[in-house]
Coordinates of C-alpha atoms in Angstrom, one line a residue:
M134 CA -6.2 5.5 76.1
T135 CA -3.2 5.6 73.8
F136 CA -1.9 2.5 72.1
A137 CA 1.2 2.6 74.3
S138 CA -0.9 2.9 77.4
A139 CA -3.1 0.0 76.3
Q140 CA 0.0 -2.1 75.7
I141 CA 1.4 -1.3 79.1
R142 CA -1.9 -2.2 80.8
N143 CA -2.4 -5.4 78.8
R144 CA 1.2 -6.5 79.6
T145 CA 0.8 -5.7 83.3
T146 CA -2.4 -7.6 83.6
T147 CA -0.8 -10.6 81.9
L148 CA 2.1 -10.3 84.2
F149 CA -0.1 -10.5 87.3
R150 CA -2.0 -13.5 85.9
L151 CA 1.4 -15.3 85.5
L152 CA 2.4 -14.4 89.0
R153 CA -0.8 -15.9 90.5
N154 CA -0.3 -19.1 88.5
P155 CA 3.4 -19.6 87.9
S156 CA 2.9 -23.1 86.7
S157 CA 1.2 -21.8 83.6
S158 CA 4.2 -19.6 82.8
P159 CA 7.1 -20.6 80.5
L160 CA 9.3 -18.7 83.0
S161 CA 10.5 -20.5 86.1
P162 CA 10.1 -18.9 89.6
N163 CA 13.8 -18.6 89.8
F164 CA 13.8 -16.5 86.6
L165 CA 11.0 -14.3 88.0
S166 CA 12.8 -13.7 91.3
T167 CA 16.3 -13.0 89.9
H168 CA 14.9 -10.5 87.4
A169 CA 12.8 -8.5 89.9
H170 CA 14.2 -5.0 90.1
H171 CA 17.6 -5.7 88.7
P172 CA 19.9 -2.8 89.5
F173 CA 21.1 -2.6 85.9
R174 CA 18.2 -1.8 83.5
P175 CA 18.3 0.0 80.2
R176 CA 16.3 3.1 79.8
S177 CA 13.7 1.8 77.4
T178 CA 9.9 2.1 77.4
L179 CA 7.8 -0.8 78.7
A180 CA 5.6 -0.9 75.7
T181 CA 8.4 -2.0 73.4
R182 CA 10.0 -4.7 75.5
P183 CA 9.1 -8.4 75.5
L184 CA 7.6 -9.8 78.7
Q185 CA 10.6 -11.8 79.8
Q186 CA 12.7 -8.6 79.9
L187 CA 10.3 -6.6 82.2
P188 CA 11.3 -5.9 85.8
L189 CA 8.5 -7.6 87.8
V190 CA 6.4 -6.3 90.7
P191 CA 7.9 -7.8 93.8
Q192 CA 6.2 -11.1 94.6
Q193 CA 6.0 -10.8 98.4
R194 CA 2.4 -11.9 98.8
F195 CA 1.1 -12.2 95.3
L196 CA 1.3 -16.0 95.1
S197 CA -0.4 -16.6 98.5
S198 CA -2.9 -13.9 98.9
P199 CA -6.4 -15.4 99.4
K200 CA -8.0 -12.3 97.8
R201 CA -7.3 -11.5 94.2
Y202 CA -7.3 -8.1 92.6
S203 CA -8.9 -7.5 89.3
T204 CA -8.8 -4.3 87.4
G205 CA -12.0 -2.5 86.7
S206 CA -14.1 -4.1 89.5
S207 CA -15.6 -2.4 92.5
H208 CA -13.2 -1.9 95.4
N209 CA -13.7 -2.1 99.2
P210 CA -10.8 -0.4 100.9
S211 CA -11.3 -2.5 104.1
T212 CA -10.8 -5.7 102.2
M213 CA -8.0 -4.8 99.9
S214 CA -4.6 -6.2 100.8
S215 CA -1.3 -4.4 100.5
A216 CA -0.5 -6.5 97.4
D217 CA -3.8 -5.4 95.9
I218 CA -2.8 -1.8 96.4
F219 CA 0.5 -2.2 94.7
E220 CA -1.2 -4.1 91.9
A221 CA -3.7 -1.3 91.4
A222 CA -0.9 1.3 91.1
A223 CA 1.1 -0.8 88.7
A224 CA -1.9 -1.5 86.6
G225 CA -2.8 2.2 86.5
D226 CA -6.3 1.6 88.1
L227 CA -7.1 5.2 89.1
Q228 CA -10.6 4.2 90.4
A229 CA -9.1 1.7 92.9
I230 CA -6.4 4.2 94.0
K231 CA -9.0 6.9 94.6
S232 CA -11.0 4.6 96.9
L233 CA -8.1 4.3 99.3
G234 CA -7.0 6.6 102.1
R235 CA -3.6 8.2 102.5
I236 CA -2.5 5.6 105.0
H237 CA -2.9 2.9 102.3
L238 CA -1.3 5.1 99.6
E239 CA 1.8 5.6 101.7
A240 CA 2.3 1.9 102.2
K241 CA 5.7 0.2 101.4
N242 CA 6.4 -3.4 100.4
D243 CA 9.5 -5.3 101.6
R244 CA 11.7 -3.6 99.0
G245 CA 10.6 -0.2 100.0
W246 CA 8.3 0.4 97.0
T247 CA 5.3 2.7 97.3
P248 CA 2.2 2.9 95.1
L249 CA 3.6 6.1 93.7
M250 CA 6.8 4.2 92.7
F251 CA 4.8 1.5 90.9
A252 CA 2.7 4.0 89.0
A253 CA 5.8 6.0 88.1
R254 CA 7.8 3.0 87.0
Y255 CA 4.9 1.8 84.7
G256 CA 4.3 5.3 83.3
H257 CA 0.7 5.7 84.6
V258 CA 0.5 9.5 84.4
S259 CA -3.0 9.9 85.7
V260 CA -2.2 7.9 88.9
V261 CA 1.0 9.8 89.4
D262 CA -0.9 13.1 89.0
Y263 CA -3.6 12.1 91.5
L264 CA -1.1 10.8 94.1
L265 CA 0.9 14.0 94.0
A266 CA -1.8 16.7 93.4
E267 CA -4.6 15.4 95.5
A268 CA -3.4 12.6 97.8
K269 CA -0.3 14.6 98.6
V270 CA 1.8 11.5 99.1
D271 CA 5.5 11.8 100.0
A272 CA 7.4 12.1 96.7
T273 CA 10.8 12.1 98.4
A274 CA 10.5 8.5 99.8
V275 CA 13.2 6.1 98.5
N276 CA 13.2 2.4 98.1
K277 CA 15.9 0.0 99.2
D278 CA 17.9 0.8 96.1
G279 CA 17.9 4.5 97.0
K280 CA 15.6 5.5 94.2
T281 CA 12.7 8.0 94.4
A282 CA 9.6 7.6 92.3
A283 CA 10.7 10.4 90.0
E284 CA 14.0 8.7 89.5
L285 CA 12.3 5.4 88.6
A286 CA 10.1 7.2 86.0
E287 CA 13.2 8.8 84.5
F288 CA 15.2 5.5 84.5
W289 CA 12.4 3.6 82.8
G290 CA 11.9 6.3 80.1
S291 CA 8.4 7.6 81.1
S292 CA 8.9 11.2 80.0
E293 CA 5.3 12.1 80.7
A294 CA 5.5 10.9 84.3
V295 CA 8.8 12.8 84.7
A296 CA 7.1 16.0 83.5
V297 CA 4.4 15.5 86.2
F298 CA 7.0 15.2 88.9
D299 CA 8.8 18.3 87.6
R300 CA 5.5 20.2 87.7
L301 CA 4.1 19.0 91.1
A302 CA 7.2 17.8 93.0
P303 CA 10.3 19.3 91.5
N304 CA 13.6 18.2 92.9
K305 CA 15.3 21.4 93.9
N306 CA 18.6 19.6 94.5
K307 CA 18.7 18.0 91.1
K308 CA 22.1 18.5 89.5
A309 CA 23.3 18.4 85.9
Q310 CA 24.1 14.8 85.0
T311 CA 26.4 13.4 82.4
T312 CA 24.6 11.0 80.3
G313 CA 25.6 7.4 80.1
S314 CA 25.0 3.8 80.4
P315 CA 22.5 2.1 82.7
F316 CA 25.5 0.2 84.2
G317 CA 26.1 2.9 86.7
Q318 CA 24.8 6.2 88.2
P319 CA 24.7 8.9 85.6
T320 CA 26.8 11.2 87.8
A321 CA 29.6 8.7 87.8
M322 CA 29.9 8.7 84.0
S323 CA 33.1 9.7 82.2
V324 CA 32.1 11.7 79.2
G325 CA 35.0 12.6 76.9
A326 CA 32.9 15.1 74.9
G327 CA 32.0 17.0 78.1
M328 CA 28.3 16.9 77.4
T329 CA 25.9 17.2 80.3
T330 CA 22.1 17.2 80.5
T331 CA 19.7 19.0 82.9
T332 CA 16.0 18.3 83.2
T333 CA 14.0 21.4 84.0
T334 CA 10.3 22.3 84.0
T335 CA 10.7 23.6 80.5
G336 CA 12.3 20.5 79.1
T337 CA 15.9 19.3 78.7
T338 CA 18.8 21.5 77.9
T339 CA 22.2 20.4 76.9
T340 CA 25.4 22.3 77.7
S341 CA 28.9 21.8 76.5
S342 CA 32.3 22.9 77.6
S343 CA 33.1 24.0 74.1
D344 CA 32.7 27.6 72.9
N345 CA 29.9 26.8 70.5
A346 CA 27.7 25.2 73.1
Q347 CA 24.0 25.6 72.3
K348 CA 20.6 24.2 73.1
T349 CA 19.5 21.1 71.3
S350 CA 16.1 19.9 70.3
G351 CA 14.3 17.0 68.7
I352 CA 16.3 13.9 68.2
A353 CA 19.5 15.6 69.5
E354 CA 17.7 16.4 72.8
W355 CA 16.5 12.8 73.1
W356 CA 19.9 11.4 72.3
N357 CA 21.7 13.5 74.9
K358 CA 19.2 12.6 77.5
W359 CA 19.0 8.8 77.0
G360 CA 22.0 7.9 74.8
V361 CA 25.5 6.8 75.9
Q362 CA 28.1 9.4 75.1
E363 CA 31.3 8.4 73.3
A364 CA 34.4 9.0 75.4
K365 CA 37.5 7.7 73.7
P366 CA 38.5 5.3 70.9
L367 CA 39.3 1.7 71.2
H368 CA 42.4 0.3 69.5
F369 CA 41.8 -0.1 65.7
T370 CA 38.9 2.4 65.8
G371 CA 40.7 5.8 65.8
G372 CA 41.4 6.3 62.2
T373 CA 41.1 10.0 61.1
H374 CA 41.3 9.4 57.4
N375 CA 38.4 9.7 55.0
R376 CA 37.9 6.4 53.2
L377 CA 36.4 8.1 50.2
S378 CA 34.4 5.1 49.2
F379 CA 32.5 7.1 46.6
L380 CA 35.8 7.6 44.7
R381 CA 36.8 3.9 44.4
T382 CA 35.1 3.6 41.1
D383 CA 36.8 6.7 39.8
K384 CA 39.8 5.3 37.9
E385 CA 41.2 8.7 37.0
Y386 CA 41.3 9.7 40.7
L387 CA 42.8 6.4 41.7
Q388 CA 45.5 6.6 39.1
E389 CA 46.4 10.2 40.1
S390 CA 46.2 9.4 43.8
L391 CA 48.5 6.3 43.4
K392 CA 51.3 8.4 41.8
A393 CA 51.0 11.6 43.7
P394 CA 54.3 12.6 45.4
S395 CA 52.4 13.1 48.7
T396 CA 50.9 9.6 48.7
R397 CA 52.0 7.3 51.6
F398 CA 52.1 3.5 51.2
L399 CA 51.7 1.3 54.2
L400 CA 53.8 -1.9 53.7
L401 CA 52.7 -5.4 54.7
A402 CA 54.2 -8.8 54.2
D403 CA 53.1 -12.2 55.5
H404 CA 51.8 -11.3 59.0
G405 CA 54.0 -8.3 59.5
V406 CA 53.9 -4.5 59.1
M407 CA 56.8 -2.2 58.5
F408 CA 57.9 0.0 61.4
K409 CA 60.2 2.9 61.7
S410 CA 63.6 2.1 63.2
T411 CA 63.5 3.9 66.5
T412 CA 59.8 4.8 67.1
K413 CA 56.5 3.1 67.6
H414 CA 55.2 4.4 64.4
L415 CA 54.6 2.9 60.9
A416 CA 57.1 3.4 58.2
Y417 CA 55.7 4.6 54.9
A418 CA 57.0 4.3 51.3
S419 CA 56.4 6.7 48.4
Y420 CA 55.3 5.8 44.9
E421 CA 58.9 6.3 43.7
D422 CA 60.1 3.7 46.2
I423 CA 57.7 1.0 45.1
Q424 CA 57.3 1.8 41.4
S425 CA 59.7 -0.9 40.2
L426 CA 57.7 -3.5 42.2
I427 CA 54.2 -2.7 41.1
G428 CA 54.9 -1.8 37.5
P429 CA 53.7 1.0 35.2
D430 CA 49.9 0.1 35.3
P431 CA 49.3 -1.5 38.7
L432 CA 45.5 -0.9 38.7
N433 CA 45.1 -3.0 35.6
H434 CA 48.1 -5.3 35.6
L435 CA 49.5 -5.7 39.1
P436 CA 52.2 -8.5 39.3
E437 CA 50.8 -11.7 40.8
G438 CA 51.7 -12.0 44.5
L439 CA 51.1 -8.4 45.3
V440 CA 48.0 -6.8 46.7
L441 CA 47.3 -3.0 46.3
I442 CA 44.6 -1.3 48.4
F443 CA 43.4 2.3 48.4
L444 CA 42.7 3.2 52.1
G445 CA 41.5 6.8 51.6
A446 CA 43.0 10.3 52.4
D447 CA 43.9 12.2 55.5
E448 CA 42.0 15.5 55.1
S449 CA 42.9 16.9 58.5
G450 CA 44.1 20.5 58.1
T451 CA 42.2 21.1 54.9
D452 CA 40.2 23.7 56.7
Q453 CA 43.3 25.9 56.8
P454 CA 44.4 28.1 53.8
Q455 CA 46.0 26.1 51.0
Q456 CA 49.7 26.1 50.8
E457 CA 51.6 27.1 47.6
N458 CA 53.4 23.7 47.2
E459 CA 50.4 21.6 48.4
V460 CA 49.7 18.6 46.2
L461 CA 46.1 18.2 45.0
V462 CA 44.6 15.0 43.6
R463 CA 42.1 15.9 40.9
G464 CA 41.4 19.1 42.8
R465 CA 41.0 17.4 46.3
R466 CA 43.2 18.3 49.2
G467 CA 44.6 15.7 51.7
T468 CA 47.2 13.0 51.9
P469 CA 46.3 9.8 50.1
Y470 CA 47.0 6.5 51.8
W471 CA 47.5 3.1 50.1
A472 CA 48.6 -0.3 51.4
L473 CA 50.9 -2.7 49.5
D474 CA 51.0 -6.3 50.6
M475 CA 54.2 -8.0 49.5
S476 CA 53.6 -11.5 50.8
A477 CA 54.1 -13.1 47.3
K478 CA 53.3 -16.6 48.5
G479 CA 52.7 -19.7 46.4
S480 CA 53.8 -20.7 42.9
G481 CA 52.2 -17.7 41.2
P482 CA 54.7 -15.0 41.9
T483 CA 57.9 -15.1 39.8
Q484 CA 61.3 -15.5 41.3
E485 CA 62.2 -12.2 39.9
L486 CA 59.5 -10.5 41.9
K487 CA 60.5 -12.3 45.1
D488 CA 64.1 -11.2 44.6
A489 CA 63.0 -7.6 44.0
I490 CA 60.9 -7.6 47.2
E491 CA 63.8 -8.9 49.2
T492 CA 66.1 -6.3 47.7
F493 CA 63.6 -3.5 48.4
T494 CA 63.0 -4.4 52.1
N495 CA 66.8 -4.8 52.7
S496 CA 67.4 -1.4 51.3
L497 CA 64.8 0.2 53.7
T498 CA 66.5 -1.5 56.6
E499 CA 70.0 -0.5 55.5
K500 CA 69.1 3.1 54.7
H501 CA 66.6 3.9 57.4
G502 CA 66.6 1.1 59.9
H503 CA 63.0 0.2 59.1
Y504 CA 62.0 -3.4 59.8
F505 CA 59.0 -5.8 59.5
A506 CA 57.4 -6.8 62.8
E507 CA 54.8 -9.3 63.6
M508 CA 51.4 -7.6 63.8
R509 CA 50.7 -9.2 67.1
P510 CA 51.8 -7.7 69.4
A511 CA 53.6 -4.9 67.5
V512 CA 50.5 -3.1 66.4
F513 CA 49.2 -2.7 69.9
S514 CA 51.9 -0.1 70.5
L515 CA 50.6 2.1 67.7
N516 CA 48.5 5.2 68.3
F517 CA 44.8 5.2 67.5
V518 CA 45.2 6.9 64.1
E519 CA 47.8 4.4 62.8
S520 CA 46.1 1.4 64.4
G521 CA 42.9 2.3 62.4
L522 CA 44.9 2.3 59.2
V523 CA 46.5 -1.1 59.9
A524 CA 43.1 -2.6 60.8
Q525 CA 41.7 -1.6 57.4
A526 CA 44.8 -2.6 55.4
R527 CA 45.3 -5.9 57.1
A528 CA 41.7 -7.0 56.8
L529 CA 41.5 -6.1 53.1
A530 CA 44.8 -7.6 52.2
D531 CA 43.9 -10.9 53.8
W532 CA 40.5 -10.9 52.0
N533 CA 42.2 -10.3 48.7
R534 CA 44.8 -13.0 49.2
R535 CA 42.1 -15.6 50.2
N536 CA 39.7 -14.8 47.3
R537 CA 41.8 -14.9 44.2
F538 CA 39.4 -17.2 42.4
C539 CA 35.8 -16.7 41.5
A540 CA 33.4 -18.5 43.8
G541 CA 30.9 -18.8 40.9
C542 CA 33.0 -20.4 38.2
G543 CA 36.5 -21.0 39.6
Q544 CA 38.2 -18.6 37.2
K545 CA 41.0 -16.4 38.5
N546 CA 39.3 -13.1 39.3
L547 CA 40.3 -9.4 39.2
S548 CA 40.9 -6.8 41.8
L549 CA 38.7 -3.7 41.3
E550 CA 37.8 -0.5 43.1
G551 CA 41.2 0.0 44.7
G552 CA 41.2 -3.5 46.3
H553 CA 37.6 -3.3 47.7
K554 CA 36.0 -5.6 45.1
R555 CA 36.9 -8.7 43.2
A556 CA 35.1 -9.8 40.0
C557 CA 35.3 -12.6 37.5
P558 CA 36.6 -11.5 34.1
P559 CA 33.8 -10.6 31.7
T560 CA 35.3 -12.8 29.0
I561 CA 37.1 -16.1 28.9
L562 CA 39.4 -17.7 26.3
Q563 CA 37.5 -20.5 24.5
D564 CA 38.8 -22.2 21.4
G565 CA 41.3 -19.4 20.9
Q566 CA 38.7 -16.7 21.1
E567 CA 37.5 -14.3 23.8
V568 CA 33.8 -15.2 24.6
P569 CA 31.5 -13.7 27.3
T570 CA 31.5 -15.7 30.5
N571 CA 28.3 -17.2 31.9
C572 CA 29.4 -16.8 35.5
L573 CA 26.9 -16.1 38.2
A574 CA 29.1 -13.2 39.4
H575 CA 27.7 -11.1 36.4
K576 CA 24.1 -11.8 37.3
G577 CA 23.2 -9.3 40.0
V578 CA 25.0 -8.4 43.2
Q579 CA 26.8 -11.4 44.7
N580 CA 28.2 -11.3 48.3
F581 CA 31.3 -13.2 47.3
T582 CA 32.6 -10.2 45.3
Y583 CA 33.0 -7.9 48.3
P584 CA 35.1 -8.0 51.5
R585 CA 33.7 -9.9 54.4
T586 CA 33.6 -9.0 58.1
D587 CA 32.9 -11.8 60.6
P588 CA 30.9 -10.6 63.6
V589 CA 31.8 -11.9 67.0
V590 CA 29.7 -11.3 70.1
I591 CA 31.7 -10.9 73.4
V592 CA 29.7 -10.8 76.6
C593 CA 30.3 -9.5 80.1
V594 CA 27.9 -11.8 82.0
I595 CA 26.7 -10.1 85.2
S596 CA 25.2 -12.0 88.2
A597 CA 21.6 -11.3 89.4
D598 CA 22.9 -9.3 92.3
G599 CA 25.1 -7.2 90.0
E600 CA 28.3 -7.8 92.0
R601 CA 30.0 -10.6 90.0
V602 CA 30.9 -11.4 86.4
L603 CA 31.4 -14.7 84.6
L604 CA 34.8 -15.2 82.9
G605 CA 36.3 -18.1 81.2
R606 CA 39.7 -19.3 80.0
Q607 CA 41.2 -21.6 77.3
A608 CA 43.8 -24.2 78.1
I609 CA 46.5 -22.5 75.9
W610 CA 46.3 -19.2 77.8
P611 CA 48.8 -18.3 80.5
R612 CA 48.0 -19.3 84.0
G613 CA 45.5 -17.0 85.7
M614 CA 44.3 -15.5 82.4
Y615 CA 40.5 -15.1 82.0
S616 CA 38.3 -13.1 79.7
C617 CA 34.7 -12.5 78.7
L618 CA 32.9 -15.3 76.8
A619 CA 32.7 -14.9 73.0
G620 CA 31.7 -16.5 69.8
F621 CA 30.8 -16.0 66.2
L622 CA 27.3 -15.0 65.1
E623 CA 25.7 -17.6 62.9
P624 CA 23.5 -16.9 59.8
G625 CA 19.9 -16.0 60.7
E626 CA 20.8 -15.2 64.2
S627 CA 20.4 -11.9 66.1
L628 CA 23.1 -10.4 68.3
E629 CA 21.0 -11.2 71.5
E630 CA 20.4 -14.8 70.3
A631 CA 24.1 -15.3 69.6
A632 CA 25.1 -14.0 73.0
R633 CA 22.6 -16.4 74.8
R634 CA 23.6 -19.4 72.7
E635 CA 27.4 -18.9 73.0
V636 CA 27.3 -18.3 76.8
K637 CA 25.0 -21.3 77.4
E638 CA 27.1 -23.6 75.2
E639 CA 30.4 -22.6 76.8
S640 CA 29.3 -22.3 80.4
G641 CA 25.8 -23.7 80.9
V642 CA 24.7 -20.2 82.2
R643 CA 21.5 -18.9 80.7
L644 CA 21.1 -15.2 79.9
G645 CA 18.2 -12.8 80.2
H646 CA 18.5 -9.2 79.0
V647 CA 21.4 -8.5 76.6
H648 CA 22.6 -4.9 76.3
Y649 CA 25.0 -3.6 73.6
H650 CA 28.0 -1.6 74.8
S651 CA 30.4 -1.0 71.9
S652 CA 32.3 -2.7 69.1
Q653 CA 35.9 -3.1 67.9
P654 CA 37.4 -4.2 64.6
W655 CA 39.8 -7.1 65.2
P656 CA 41.9 -7.6 62.0
F657 CA 43.1 -11.1 62.8
P658 CA 42.1 -11.5 60.1
N659 CA 38.7 -9.7 59.7
S660 CA 36.5 -9.9 62.8
L661 CA 34.2 -7.3 64.4
M662 CA 34.0 -7.7 68.1
I663 CA 30.6 -6.7 69.4
G664 CA 30.7 -6.0 73.2
C665 CA 27.7 -6.6 75.3
H666 CA 26.6 -6.8 79.0
A667 CA 24.1 -9.4 79.9
E668 CA 22.2 -10.7 83.0
A669 CA 22.6 -14.2 84.2
V670 CA 19.4 -16.2 84.9
N671 CA 21.3 -19.0 86.7
E672 CA 24.7 -19.2 88.2
D673 CA 25.5 -23.0 87.9
I674 CA 28.5 -23.5 85.6
D675 CA 28.9 -26.6 83.5
I676 CA 31.7 -26.4 80.9
T677 CA 31.5 -30.1 79.9
K678 CA 27.9 -30.4 78.8
E679 CA 28.0 -28.9 75.4
D680 CA 30.9 -27.5 73.3
K681 CA 33.7 -28.1 75.9
E682 CA 35.7 -25.2 74.5
L683 CA 36.8 -23.8 77.9
E684 CA 39.2 -25.2 80.3
D685 CA 37.6 -23.3 83.2
A686 CA 34.9 -20.7 83.9
K687 CA 34.4 -18.8 87.2
W688 CA 32.5 -16.0 88.9
F689 CA 34.7 -13.1 89.9
T690 CA 33.9 -10.3 92.3
R691 CA 34.1 -6.6 91.6
P692 CA 37.3 -6.1 93.8
Q693 CA 39.0 -9.0 92.0
V694 CA 38.2 -7.6 88.5
L695 CA 39.2 -4.0 89.6
E696 CA 42.6 -5.3 90.8
A697 CA 43.1 -7.2 87.6
L698 CA 42.2 -4.2 85.4
N699 CA 44.7 -2.0 87.2
G700 CA 47.5 -4.4 86.5
A701 CA 46.4 -5.5 83.0
R702 CA 49.0 -3.5 81.1
T703 CA 52.0 -5.1 82.9
T704 CA 50.6 -8.6 83.5
W705 CA 49.0 -9.4 80.1
G706 CA 50.5 -12.6 78.7
K707 CA 52.5 -13.3 81.8
P708 CA 51.5 -16.4 83.9
S709 CA 50.1 -15.8 87.3
E710 CA 52.4 -17.2 90.0
D711 CA 49.7 -17.3 92.7
D712 CA 46.5 -17.8 90.6
T713 CA 45.5 -14.2 90.9
L714 CA 43.2 -13.0 88.1
R715 CA 44.7 -11.7 84.8
V716 CA 42.4 -9.9 82.3
P717 CA 43.1 -8.5 78.7
P718 CA 44.7 -5.1 78.4
S719 CA 43.1 -1.9 77.3
T720 CA 43.8 -2.6 73.6
A721 CA 41.0 -5.3 73.7
I722 CA 37.3 -4.6 74.0
A723 CA 37.0 -7.2 76.8
H724 CA 38.9 -4.9 79.0
H725 CA 36.5 -2.0 78.4
I726 CA 33.2 -3.9 78.9
L727 CA 34.7 -5.3 82.1
K728 CA 35.7 -1.8 83.2
A729 CA 32.3 -0.4 82.4
W730 CA 30.8 -2.9 84.8
A731 CA 33.5 -2.8 87.5
T732 CA 33.8 1.0 87.7
R733 CA 30.2 1.8 86.8
E734 CA 31.6 4.2 84.2
G735 CA 29.5 3.6 81.1
E736 CA 31.9 5.2 78.7
I737 CA 32.1 3.7 75.2
P738 CA 34.7 4.3 72.4
Q739 CA 34.5 7.4 70.3
S740 CA 34.8 6.9 66.5
R741 CA 36.5 9.5 64.4
M742 CA 36.7 10.6 60.8

C-alpha cells in the first residue's frame, strides 16, 4: 500500500467513525449534510485535503443502521446492509466486495451512487479493476448529478482509476474538452488560448489551434489537464511592457533611458492622469518636454515635490529586423517608459517649481488639447495595455509620496532604483561634519524600503445548492448596488482564513472550502484584489453582530445575477429605480468571479508580458 493509499484509507475510516457518532465530531450535522457531494468541487487528490473539505459518503442509513461495518473483518453477504456495501467500496475493502454477488454490487443509494462510483471517487484502483473486469458491473450508470463513475474519478483527480476505466470501459463518445474551472462543465469553458485536452488509452494529448501545436508531456500535460486556462486580461493586468527589474540598479542604463528621444513619460498629478484631447488614450511627454522641470541630473537631484519612476520598456516588435533610425538604449531595443508625478504638494516644493508645472500643463492643453482627468473613472476607459502602465505608475507614485522619511530614524530618505526603492542617506550632518548614520535601514534588508502591496480577498460566496450567491452593499453605494464581500488580509493569515473571517464578520455566514479564481491590481492606491469562490456552510445572515460594515446582505439567484451582469456596463453607478440588482462592471474582478459562477464559464484573466 502506497503512502497516499494509506492516507486515503485512514481518512475514510475516520470519516465513517465520525458519521456513526456525530456528537464526537467538531463538525455539526448541518455541515456534514450541506457538504455532501457539493456540485462544485476542485480537482484535487483526497490525500492532500483536510477532513472538513472532503465530500462525504451520503448519510442515508449510516447513523441508524443497527449493524456496523468494520474494514478487515469477515463478511457475511446475507447480513450486510446497503450502507455497509457502500462503506466497503469507499474504504477500498476488496475482500468485502468480492464476497458480494452482482445484485449487491449494482445497488444504488438515494443519490444514485453505486459501489463503483464510491471506489472511483476515493481512488481505490483494485476495487475499480475488480468491479469492471470480473464483476462486470455497469460502468455507464449515472448518479443524480448525471456523473458516471469514470467522470467522478477524473473530477477528483484519481488518474490511476481513470486509466483503469480507459482500459476496461472506455467511453467511445468522449469528446475533446476544454480545460477549466470546477465551477462548471469543462465543455462549457471559454478558453482564449484555444487549448483542448483529450484523454485516451495512451495518455493525454493537447492540441492547439495555432500552427505550432504539439504534444505536451510532464508538468505541461498535467497543467493542461487539470489547470484553468487563461482567457483574457482584467483591467490593469494587460501591460505588454517588460519591467526590466534587473536593470533598475544599472545607473548608466537608467540615465541613457531617461534621456533617449524615443522615451515616453506618463504624466500624473494629484489623483489625475493626462489624456489625449480627443481619444481615450494616455498622453505622453518626451524628455525634451519635461527637461526644464526635472533638472539636469534627476536621478540624483530631483526637485522636491516631483516623483520619477522607471516603468520598463515596450519590446514588442523587437523580433523584427532593426530599422536604420531605431534608437537603442545601451544596446537594447524597445521603447522606454517612465512616469512623472507632478503633484508638488506641501511646503517642500518651491513656488518656482509649482509655477513651472502650471505653465507646462497649460502649454500641453493649449498646443495639443491634452488634459488631466481624475483616475476614477477615466482610467476604466483605457485599453488593457495602457491600464497596466497606469496601475504600475499610480501605485509607485503614491508609495513614494507617502514614504519620504525613513521609518528607522526619521531622516528624509532618497529615491533609488528608478523609484522602486527608498533608502536612508548613508551619512548625516553632525557638528558640521558628515558622519555615517546608525540607522536600522542599513542593517540588513528592511521591508520599509520597498514598495508595498496590500492584499485584499474578495469572495463570491455560493450556497450549498450551488444556485445562489451572497452579495452585500454599503450605505454610500447607489440604490440597488451589491457586490462580493471583501476585506484586507491580516498579518499571519492565509488567504483562506482571511476569506472565512471577513465573510463571517460582515454577514454571519460561515465558509467551508475556498477556491482561488484570479487576481487584479487595484491602484487606489496599491491593493491587489484576490478573487475567490467559496462554499457557504450556513445561510442565516446577520450583519449587525460583528463589524457592522454592511448596510445589507442578501442571497441572489442565478437569473438575477445574470440579468445584472448583462446590464452592468450601462447601470454601474446609477441608482436602481425599482430595486433591481446592480453589480460592478467588467473592469472590476467582482464582475468576473460572479460571471464565472453564473455562466459556469471558468475563464480567468490572461497576463501578458
